[in-house]
CSV table of C-alpha atoms in Angstrom, one decimal:
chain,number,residue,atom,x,y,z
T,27,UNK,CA,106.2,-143.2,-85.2
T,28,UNK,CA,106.0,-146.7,-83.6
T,29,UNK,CA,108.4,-149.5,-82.6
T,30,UNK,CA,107.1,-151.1,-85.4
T,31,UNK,CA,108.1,-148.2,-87.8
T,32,UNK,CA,111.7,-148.5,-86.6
T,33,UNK,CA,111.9,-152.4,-87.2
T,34,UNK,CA,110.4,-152.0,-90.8
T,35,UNK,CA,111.8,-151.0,-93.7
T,36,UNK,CA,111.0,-147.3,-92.6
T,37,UNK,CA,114.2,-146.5,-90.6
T,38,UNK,CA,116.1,-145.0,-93.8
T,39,UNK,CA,113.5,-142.7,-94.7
T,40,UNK,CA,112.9,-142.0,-90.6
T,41,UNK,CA,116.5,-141.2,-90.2
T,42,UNK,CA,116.5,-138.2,-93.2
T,43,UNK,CA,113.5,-136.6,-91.8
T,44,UNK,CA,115.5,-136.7,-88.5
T,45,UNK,CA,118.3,-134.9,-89.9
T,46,UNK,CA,120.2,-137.7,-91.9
T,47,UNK,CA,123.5,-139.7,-90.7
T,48,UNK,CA,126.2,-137.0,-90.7
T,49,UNK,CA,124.2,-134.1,-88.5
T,50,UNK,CA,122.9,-137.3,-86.1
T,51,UNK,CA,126.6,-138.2,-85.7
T,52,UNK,CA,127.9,-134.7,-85.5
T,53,UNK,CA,125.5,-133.6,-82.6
T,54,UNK,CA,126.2,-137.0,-80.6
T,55,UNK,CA,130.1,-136.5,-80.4
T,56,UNK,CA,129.3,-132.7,-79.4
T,57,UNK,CA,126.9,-133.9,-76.5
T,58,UNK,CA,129.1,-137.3,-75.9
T,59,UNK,CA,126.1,-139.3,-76.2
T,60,UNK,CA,128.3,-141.3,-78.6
T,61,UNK,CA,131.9,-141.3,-78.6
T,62,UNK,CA,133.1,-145.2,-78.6
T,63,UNK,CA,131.5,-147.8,-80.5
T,64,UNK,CA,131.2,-150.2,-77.7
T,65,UNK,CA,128.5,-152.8,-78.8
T,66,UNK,CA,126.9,-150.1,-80.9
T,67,UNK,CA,128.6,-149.3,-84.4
T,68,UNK,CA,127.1,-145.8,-84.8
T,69,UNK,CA,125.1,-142.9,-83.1
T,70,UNK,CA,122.2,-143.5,-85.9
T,71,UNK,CA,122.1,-146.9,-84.4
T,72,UNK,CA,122.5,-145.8,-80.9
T,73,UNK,CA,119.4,-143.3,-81.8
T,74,UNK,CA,117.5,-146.2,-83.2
T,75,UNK,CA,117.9,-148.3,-79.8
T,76,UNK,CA,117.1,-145.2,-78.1
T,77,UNK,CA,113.4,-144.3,-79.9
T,78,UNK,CA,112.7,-147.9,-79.9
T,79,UNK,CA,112.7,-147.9,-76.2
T,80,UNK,CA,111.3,-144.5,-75.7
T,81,UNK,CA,108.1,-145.5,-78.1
T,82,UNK,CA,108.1,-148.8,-78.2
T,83,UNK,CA,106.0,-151.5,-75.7
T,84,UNK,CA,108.9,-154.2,-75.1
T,85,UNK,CA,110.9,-152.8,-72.2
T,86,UNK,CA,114.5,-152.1,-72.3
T,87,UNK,CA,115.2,-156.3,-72.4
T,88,UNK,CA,112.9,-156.8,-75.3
T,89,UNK,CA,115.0,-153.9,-77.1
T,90,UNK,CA,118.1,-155.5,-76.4
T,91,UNK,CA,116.6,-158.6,-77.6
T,92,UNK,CA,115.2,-157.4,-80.7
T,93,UNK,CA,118.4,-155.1,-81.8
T,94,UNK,CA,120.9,-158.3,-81.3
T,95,UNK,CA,118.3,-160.2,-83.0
T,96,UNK,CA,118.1,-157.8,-86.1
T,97,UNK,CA,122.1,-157.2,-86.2
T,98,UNK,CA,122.0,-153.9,-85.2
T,99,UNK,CA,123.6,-153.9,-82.2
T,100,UNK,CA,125.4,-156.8,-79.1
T,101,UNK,CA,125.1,-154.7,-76.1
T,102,UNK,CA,123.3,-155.5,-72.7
T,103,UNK,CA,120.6,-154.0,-71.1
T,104,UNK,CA,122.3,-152.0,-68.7
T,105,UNK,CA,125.2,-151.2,-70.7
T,106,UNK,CA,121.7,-149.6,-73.4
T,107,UNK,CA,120.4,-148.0,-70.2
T,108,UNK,CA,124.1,-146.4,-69.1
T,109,UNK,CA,123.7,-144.8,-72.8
T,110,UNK,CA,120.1,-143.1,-72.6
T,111,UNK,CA,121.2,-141.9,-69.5
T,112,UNK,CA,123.3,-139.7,-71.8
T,113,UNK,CA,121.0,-139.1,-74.2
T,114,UNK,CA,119.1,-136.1,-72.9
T,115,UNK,CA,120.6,-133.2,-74.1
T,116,UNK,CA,121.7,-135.2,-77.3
T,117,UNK,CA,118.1,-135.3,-78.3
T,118,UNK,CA,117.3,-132.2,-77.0
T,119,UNK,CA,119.7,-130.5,-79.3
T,120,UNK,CA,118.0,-132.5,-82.5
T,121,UNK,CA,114.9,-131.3,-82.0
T,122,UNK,CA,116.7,-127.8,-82.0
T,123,UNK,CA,117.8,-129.1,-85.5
T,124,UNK,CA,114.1,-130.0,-86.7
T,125,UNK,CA,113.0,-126.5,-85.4
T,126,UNK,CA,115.5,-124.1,-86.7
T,127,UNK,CA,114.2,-121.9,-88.9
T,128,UNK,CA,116.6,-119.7,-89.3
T,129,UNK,CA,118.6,-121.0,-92.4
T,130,UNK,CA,115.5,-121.0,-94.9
T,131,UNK,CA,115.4,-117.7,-95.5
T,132,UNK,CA,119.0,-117.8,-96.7
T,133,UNK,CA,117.9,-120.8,-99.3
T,134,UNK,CA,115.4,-119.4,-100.4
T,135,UNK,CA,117.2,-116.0,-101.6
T,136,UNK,CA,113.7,-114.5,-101.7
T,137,UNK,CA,111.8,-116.6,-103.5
T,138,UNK,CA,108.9,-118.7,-102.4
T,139,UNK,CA,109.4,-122.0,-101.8
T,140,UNK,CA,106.2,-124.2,-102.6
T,141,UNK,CA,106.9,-128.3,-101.8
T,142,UNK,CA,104.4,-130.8,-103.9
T,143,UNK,CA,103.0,-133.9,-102.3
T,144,UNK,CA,99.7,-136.0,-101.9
T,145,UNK,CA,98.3,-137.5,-99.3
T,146,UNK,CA,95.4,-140.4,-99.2
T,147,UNK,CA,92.8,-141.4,-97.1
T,148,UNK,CA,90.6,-145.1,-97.6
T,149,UNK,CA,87.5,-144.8,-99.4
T,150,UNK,CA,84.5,-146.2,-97.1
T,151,UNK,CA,82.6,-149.9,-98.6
T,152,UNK,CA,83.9,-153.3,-98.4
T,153,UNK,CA,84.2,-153.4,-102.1
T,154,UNK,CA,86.6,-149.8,-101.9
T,155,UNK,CA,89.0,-151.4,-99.2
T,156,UNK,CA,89.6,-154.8,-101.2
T,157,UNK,CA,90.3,-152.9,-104.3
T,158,UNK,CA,92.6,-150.2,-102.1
T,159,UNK,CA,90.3,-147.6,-103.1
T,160,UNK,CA,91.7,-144.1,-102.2
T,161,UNK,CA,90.8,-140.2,-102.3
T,162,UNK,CA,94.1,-138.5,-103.0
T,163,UNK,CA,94.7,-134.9,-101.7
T,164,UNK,CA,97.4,-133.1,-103.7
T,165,UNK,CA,99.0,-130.3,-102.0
T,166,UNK,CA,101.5,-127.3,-102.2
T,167,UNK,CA,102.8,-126.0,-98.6
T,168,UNK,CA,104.4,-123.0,-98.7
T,169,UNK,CA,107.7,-123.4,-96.8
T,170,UNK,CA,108.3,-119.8,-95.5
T,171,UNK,CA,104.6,-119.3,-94.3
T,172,UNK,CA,104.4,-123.0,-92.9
T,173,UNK,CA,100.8,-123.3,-94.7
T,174,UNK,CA,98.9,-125.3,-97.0
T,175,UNK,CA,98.0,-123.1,-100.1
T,176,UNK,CA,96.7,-125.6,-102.4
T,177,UNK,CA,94.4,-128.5,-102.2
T,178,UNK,CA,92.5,-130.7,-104.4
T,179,UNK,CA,90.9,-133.9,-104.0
T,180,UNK,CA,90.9,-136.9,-106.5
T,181,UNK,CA,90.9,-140.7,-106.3
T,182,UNK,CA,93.5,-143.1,-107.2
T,183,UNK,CA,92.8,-142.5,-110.4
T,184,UNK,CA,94.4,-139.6,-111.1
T,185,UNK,CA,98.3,-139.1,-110.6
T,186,UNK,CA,100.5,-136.8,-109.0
T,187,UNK,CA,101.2,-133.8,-111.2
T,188,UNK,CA,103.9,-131.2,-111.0
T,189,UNK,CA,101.8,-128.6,-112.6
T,190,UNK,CA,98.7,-129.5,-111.3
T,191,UNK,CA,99.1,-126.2,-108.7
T,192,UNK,CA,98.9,-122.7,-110.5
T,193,UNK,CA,102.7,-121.1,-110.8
T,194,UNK,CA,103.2,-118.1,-109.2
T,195,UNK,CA,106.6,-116.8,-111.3
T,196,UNK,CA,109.5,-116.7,-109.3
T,197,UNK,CA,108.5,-120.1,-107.0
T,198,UNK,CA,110.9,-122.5,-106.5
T,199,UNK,CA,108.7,-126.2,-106.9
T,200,UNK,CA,110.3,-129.1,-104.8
T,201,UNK,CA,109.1,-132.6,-105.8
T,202,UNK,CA,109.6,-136.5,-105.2
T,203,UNK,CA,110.5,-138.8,-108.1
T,204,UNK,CA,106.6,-139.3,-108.7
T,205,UNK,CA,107.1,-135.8,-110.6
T,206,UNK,CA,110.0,-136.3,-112.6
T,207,UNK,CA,107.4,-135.7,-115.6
T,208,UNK,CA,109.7,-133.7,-118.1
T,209,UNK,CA,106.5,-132.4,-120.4
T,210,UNK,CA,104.9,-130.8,-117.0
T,211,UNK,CA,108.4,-129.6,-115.4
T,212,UNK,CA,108.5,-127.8,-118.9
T,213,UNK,CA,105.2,-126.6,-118.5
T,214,UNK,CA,106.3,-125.0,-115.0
T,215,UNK,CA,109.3,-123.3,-116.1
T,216,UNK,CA,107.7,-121.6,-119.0
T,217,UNK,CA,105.5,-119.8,-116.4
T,218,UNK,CA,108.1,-118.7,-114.6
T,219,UNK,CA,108.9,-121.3,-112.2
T,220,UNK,CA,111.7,-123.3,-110.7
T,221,UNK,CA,112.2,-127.2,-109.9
T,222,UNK,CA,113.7,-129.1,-107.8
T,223,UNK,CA,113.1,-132.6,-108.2
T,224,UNK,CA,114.0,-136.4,-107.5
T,225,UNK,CA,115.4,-138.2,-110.3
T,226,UNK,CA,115.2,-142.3,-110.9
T,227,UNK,CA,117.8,-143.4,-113.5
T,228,UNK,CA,114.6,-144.6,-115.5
T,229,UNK,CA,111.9,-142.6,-115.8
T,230,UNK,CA,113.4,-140.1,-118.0
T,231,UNK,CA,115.1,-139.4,-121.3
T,232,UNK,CA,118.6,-138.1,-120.5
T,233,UNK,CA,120.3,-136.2,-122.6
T,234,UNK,CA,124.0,-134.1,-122.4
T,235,UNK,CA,124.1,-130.7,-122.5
T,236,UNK,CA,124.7,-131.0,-126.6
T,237,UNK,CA,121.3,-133.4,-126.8
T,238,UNK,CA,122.8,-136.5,-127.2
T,239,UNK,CA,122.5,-139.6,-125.2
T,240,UNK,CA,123.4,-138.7,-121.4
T,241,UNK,CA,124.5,-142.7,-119.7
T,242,UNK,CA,124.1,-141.4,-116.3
T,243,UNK,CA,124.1,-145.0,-114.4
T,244,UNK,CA,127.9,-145.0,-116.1
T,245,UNK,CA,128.6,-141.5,-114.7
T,246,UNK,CA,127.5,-142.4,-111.3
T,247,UNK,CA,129.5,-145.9,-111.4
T,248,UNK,CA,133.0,-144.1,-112.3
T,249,UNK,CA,132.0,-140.9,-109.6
T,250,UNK,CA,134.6,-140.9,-106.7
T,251,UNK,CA,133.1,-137.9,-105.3
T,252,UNK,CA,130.4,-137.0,-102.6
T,253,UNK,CA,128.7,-134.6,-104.7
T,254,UNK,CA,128.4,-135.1,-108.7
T,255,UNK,CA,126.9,-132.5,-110.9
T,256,UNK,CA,127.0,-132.0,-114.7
T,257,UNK,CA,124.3,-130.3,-117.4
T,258,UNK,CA,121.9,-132.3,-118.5
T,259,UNK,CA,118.8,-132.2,-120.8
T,260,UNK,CA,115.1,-133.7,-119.9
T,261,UNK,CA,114.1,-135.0,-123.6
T,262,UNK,CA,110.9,-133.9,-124.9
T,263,UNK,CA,108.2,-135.2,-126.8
T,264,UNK,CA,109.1,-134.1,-130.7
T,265,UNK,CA,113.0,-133.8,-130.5
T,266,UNK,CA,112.7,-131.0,-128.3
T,267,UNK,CA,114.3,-131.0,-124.7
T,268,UNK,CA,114.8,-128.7,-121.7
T,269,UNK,CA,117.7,-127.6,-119.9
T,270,UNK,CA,117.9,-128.8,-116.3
T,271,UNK,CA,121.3,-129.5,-114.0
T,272,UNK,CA,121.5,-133.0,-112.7
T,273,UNK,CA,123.3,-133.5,-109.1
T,274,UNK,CA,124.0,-136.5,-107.6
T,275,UNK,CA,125.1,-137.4,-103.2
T,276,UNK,CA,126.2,-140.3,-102.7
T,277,UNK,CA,124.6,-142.0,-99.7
T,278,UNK,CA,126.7,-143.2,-97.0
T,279,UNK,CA,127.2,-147.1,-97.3
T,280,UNK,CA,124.7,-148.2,-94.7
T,281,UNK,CA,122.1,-146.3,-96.5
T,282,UNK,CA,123.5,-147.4,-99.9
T,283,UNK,CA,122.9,-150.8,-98.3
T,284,UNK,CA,119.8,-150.7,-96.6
T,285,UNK,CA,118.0,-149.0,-99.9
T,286,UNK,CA,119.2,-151.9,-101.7
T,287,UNK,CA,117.7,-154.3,-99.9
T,288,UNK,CA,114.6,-153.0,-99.6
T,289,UNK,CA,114.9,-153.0,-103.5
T,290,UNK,CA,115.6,-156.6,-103.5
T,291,UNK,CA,113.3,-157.8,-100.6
T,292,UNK,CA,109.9,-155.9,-103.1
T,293,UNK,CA,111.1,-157.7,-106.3
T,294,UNK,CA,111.2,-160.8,-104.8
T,295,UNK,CA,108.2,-160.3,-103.3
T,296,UNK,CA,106.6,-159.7,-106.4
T,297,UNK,CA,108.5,-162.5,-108.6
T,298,UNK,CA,110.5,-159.7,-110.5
T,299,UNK,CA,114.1,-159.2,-111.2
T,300,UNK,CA,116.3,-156.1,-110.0
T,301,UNK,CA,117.7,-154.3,-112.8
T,302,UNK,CA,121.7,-153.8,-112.0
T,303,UNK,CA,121.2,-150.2,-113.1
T,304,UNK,CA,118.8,-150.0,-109.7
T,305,UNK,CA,121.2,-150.5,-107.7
T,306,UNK,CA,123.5,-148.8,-108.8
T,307,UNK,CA,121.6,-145.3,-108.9
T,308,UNK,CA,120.5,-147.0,-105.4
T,309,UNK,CA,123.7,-145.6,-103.5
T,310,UNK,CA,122.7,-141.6,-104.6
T,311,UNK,CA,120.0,-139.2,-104.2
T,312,UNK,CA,119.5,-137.8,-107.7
T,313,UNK,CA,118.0,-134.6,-108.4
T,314,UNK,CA,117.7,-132.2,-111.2
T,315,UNK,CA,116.7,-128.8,-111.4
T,316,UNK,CA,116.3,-125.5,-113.3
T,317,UNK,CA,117.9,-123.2,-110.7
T,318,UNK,CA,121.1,-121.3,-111.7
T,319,UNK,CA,124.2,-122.5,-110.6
T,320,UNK,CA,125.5,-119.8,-109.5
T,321,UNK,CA,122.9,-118.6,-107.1
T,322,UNK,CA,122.5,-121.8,-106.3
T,323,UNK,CA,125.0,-124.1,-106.0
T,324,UNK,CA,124.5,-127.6,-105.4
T,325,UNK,CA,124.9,-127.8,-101.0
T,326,UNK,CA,122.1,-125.3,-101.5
T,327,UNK,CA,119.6,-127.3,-103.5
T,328,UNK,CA,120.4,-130.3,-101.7
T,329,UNK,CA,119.3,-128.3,-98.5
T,330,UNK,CA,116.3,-127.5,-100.5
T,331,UNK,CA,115.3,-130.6,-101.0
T,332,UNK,CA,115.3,-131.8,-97.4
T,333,UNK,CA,113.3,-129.1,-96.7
T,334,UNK,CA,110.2,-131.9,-97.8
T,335,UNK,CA,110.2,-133.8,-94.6
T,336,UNK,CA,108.0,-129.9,-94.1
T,337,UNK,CA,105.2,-131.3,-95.9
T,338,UNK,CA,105.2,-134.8,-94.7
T,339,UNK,CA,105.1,-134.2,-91.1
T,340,UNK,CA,102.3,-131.2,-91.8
T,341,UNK,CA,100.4,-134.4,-93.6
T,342,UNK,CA,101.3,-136.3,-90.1
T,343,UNK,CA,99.8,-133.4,-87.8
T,344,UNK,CA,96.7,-133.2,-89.9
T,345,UNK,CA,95.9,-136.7,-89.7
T,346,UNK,CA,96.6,-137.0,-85.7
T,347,UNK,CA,95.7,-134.2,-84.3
T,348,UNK,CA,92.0,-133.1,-86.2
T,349,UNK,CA,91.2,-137.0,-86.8
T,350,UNK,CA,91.4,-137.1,-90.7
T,351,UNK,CA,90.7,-140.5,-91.7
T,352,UNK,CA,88.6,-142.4,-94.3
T,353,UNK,CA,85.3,-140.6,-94.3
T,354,UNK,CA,82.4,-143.3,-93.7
T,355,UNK,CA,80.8,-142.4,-96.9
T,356,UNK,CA,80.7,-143.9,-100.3
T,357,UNK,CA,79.2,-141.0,-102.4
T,358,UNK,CA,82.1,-139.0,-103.5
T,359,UNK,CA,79.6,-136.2,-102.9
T,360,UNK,CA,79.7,-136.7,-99.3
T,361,UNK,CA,83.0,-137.9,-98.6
T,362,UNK,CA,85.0,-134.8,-100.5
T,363,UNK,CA,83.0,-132.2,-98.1
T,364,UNK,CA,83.6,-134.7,-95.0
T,365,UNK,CA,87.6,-134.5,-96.2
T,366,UNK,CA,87.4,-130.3,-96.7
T,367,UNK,CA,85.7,-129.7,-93.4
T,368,UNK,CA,89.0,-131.0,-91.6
T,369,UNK,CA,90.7,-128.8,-93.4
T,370,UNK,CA,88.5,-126.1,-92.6
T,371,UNK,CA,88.7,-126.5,-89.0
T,372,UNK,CA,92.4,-126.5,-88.9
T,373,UNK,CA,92.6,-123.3,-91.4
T,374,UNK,CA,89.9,-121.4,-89.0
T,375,UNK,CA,91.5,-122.1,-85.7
T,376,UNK,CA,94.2,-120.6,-84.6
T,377,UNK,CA,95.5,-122.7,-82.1
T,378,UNK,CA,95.4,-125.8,-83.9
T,379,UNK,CA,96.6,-124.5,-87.6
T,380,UNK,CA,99.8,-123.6,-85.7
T,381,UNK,CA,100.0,-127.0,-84.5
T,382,UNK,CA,99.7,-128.3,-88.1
T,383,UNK,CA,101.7,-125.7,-90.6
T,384,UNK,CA,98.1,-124.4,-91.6
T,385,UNK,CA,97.6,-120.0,-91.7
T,386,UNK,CA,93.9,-119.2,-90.4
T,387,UNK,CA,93.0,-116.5,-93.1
């Protein structure tokens, strides 16, 4: 993480993988790091001050600066410094947070948990880099194990598939919205396996629980609660459909708010319009999923689902701490190998594959 990731647009996505709003703010009231909001509205933005300084180049003025400059906070530097002076054990206890493990097991009733994701590297030749040329590694990473246990390597070409990775029967399959792809999450249940995935308004056919038309962007506009859920059908290519249960959380408004305008700031960029429908579904994380209700009810697969910030910082590790970068070759022949031998030094050696989420055999 950088200063500059915290100015970005990347501070919404940053604050789920650190836990999300409501555990942030819980754990700052129990270590009084945050109790008043005098000059800063909110222990999420208090925590944002807090890492840009830390990791940042600016100095404690420049923060001040910047955060008064950005609307996120009016406070001067030593009042900013009087807070980090508090912060210690605040931050201590979140990264007791990101390192529990204990609660998995309990999600997982069993069962294995396998999160779907792909990572890229640039391709090597002047040509590659002006056309963003890319070699794609899809992944599964067994949650309970910490591990890779899949891996294939494409370029851009070909697309993120939710049943690229063999099924073992009984998984439980966690995915972005790049695999709401209602053919393949059919394709995975049939063998045995379960889904939970991240739903766009859009990129599906929704259908009721009797197969008629499902208007979910009306459902989520007259929802007055946290948590929605209700049946719903994925349709299928020939009439046919499958039987999935859609849940709905409804983001807190600053969230709500900042995903909206990074919504409107890309169409603009790109001349396009924002569909009112987007920003709508824009105040919710939407999944769906195959797993029974009663086993597990929807706190549970929303805990599931958070579970992929597993993957993303094993992608994070593996990049950092073995070097894995574009390979300086152009023939596909060269640069796949190049791409599998960092993945064979981190699988081979113990010290380091513990480092990453990666099992030595």
């Amino acid at each position: 993480m950088t200063h500059e990731s915290l100015v970005d647009d990347g501070w919404a996505e940053t604050l789920e993988l650190l836990g999300g709003e409501e555990l942030i703010a819980g754990s700052a009231r129990e270590t009084k790091a945050f109790l008043r909001p005098r000059g800063i509205r909110s222990a999420s933005d208090l925590l944002r001050l807090t890492l840009a300084y830390c990791l940042g180049k600016v100095g404690m003025r420049g923060v001040v600066a910047w955060a008064a400059a950005s609307g996120i906070a009016d406070i001067s530097d030593v009042a900013l410094l009087g807070r980090l002076r508090n912060a210690g054990p605040w931050l201590q206890q979140l990264i007791g947070h990101l390192l529990k493990r204990e609660e998995e097991a309990g999600l997982a009733k069993g069962r294995l948990i396998r999160i779907l994701d792909a990572t890229a590297v640039a391709k090597a030749g002047a040509h590659e880099k002006k056309n963003n040329g890319l070699w794609r590694m899809h992944c599964a990473f067994e949650l309970e194990r910490e591990r890779f246990d899949f891996l294939e390597i494409t370029d851009q070409s070909e697309a993120e598939l939710i049943d690229r990775v063999p099924v073992v029967a009984g998984e439980i399959r966690i995915g972005d919205r790049v695999y709401l792809q209602a053919e393949r999450i059919a394709k995975v249940m049939a063998q045995g396996g379960d889904v939970v995935v991240r739903a766009s308004w859009k990129n599906a056919r929704w259908l009721d629980a009797n197969g008629e038309a499902f208007d979910l962007i009306g459902h989520l506009e007259s929802c007055r609660e946290e948590v929605f859920e209700t049946p719903v059908r994925l349709g299928l290519k020939q009439g046919a459909s499958v039987k999935m249960r859609l849940i709905a959380l409804r983001k807190s408004e600053a969230a709500a708010q900042e995903a909206r305008r990074k919504i409107n700031k890309e169409a603009k960029a790109k001349g396009n319009k924002v569909q009112p429908e987007t920003l709508i579904a824009a105040g919710f994380v939407i999944l769906v999923t195959s797993l029974d209700r009663e086993e597990f009810p929807a706190g549970t697969v929303l805990k599931l689902y958070r579970m992929r910030w597993r993957i993303e910082l094993a992608f994070k590790r593996l990049k950092s701490l073995i070097g894995l970068r574009a390979p300086p070759a152009k023939d596909p022949r060269i640069a796949k190998p190049w791409i599998l031998a960092h993945f064979l030094i981190a699988l081979v050696t113990e010290p380091l594959s513990q480092e990453l989420g990666v099992s030595p055999p």
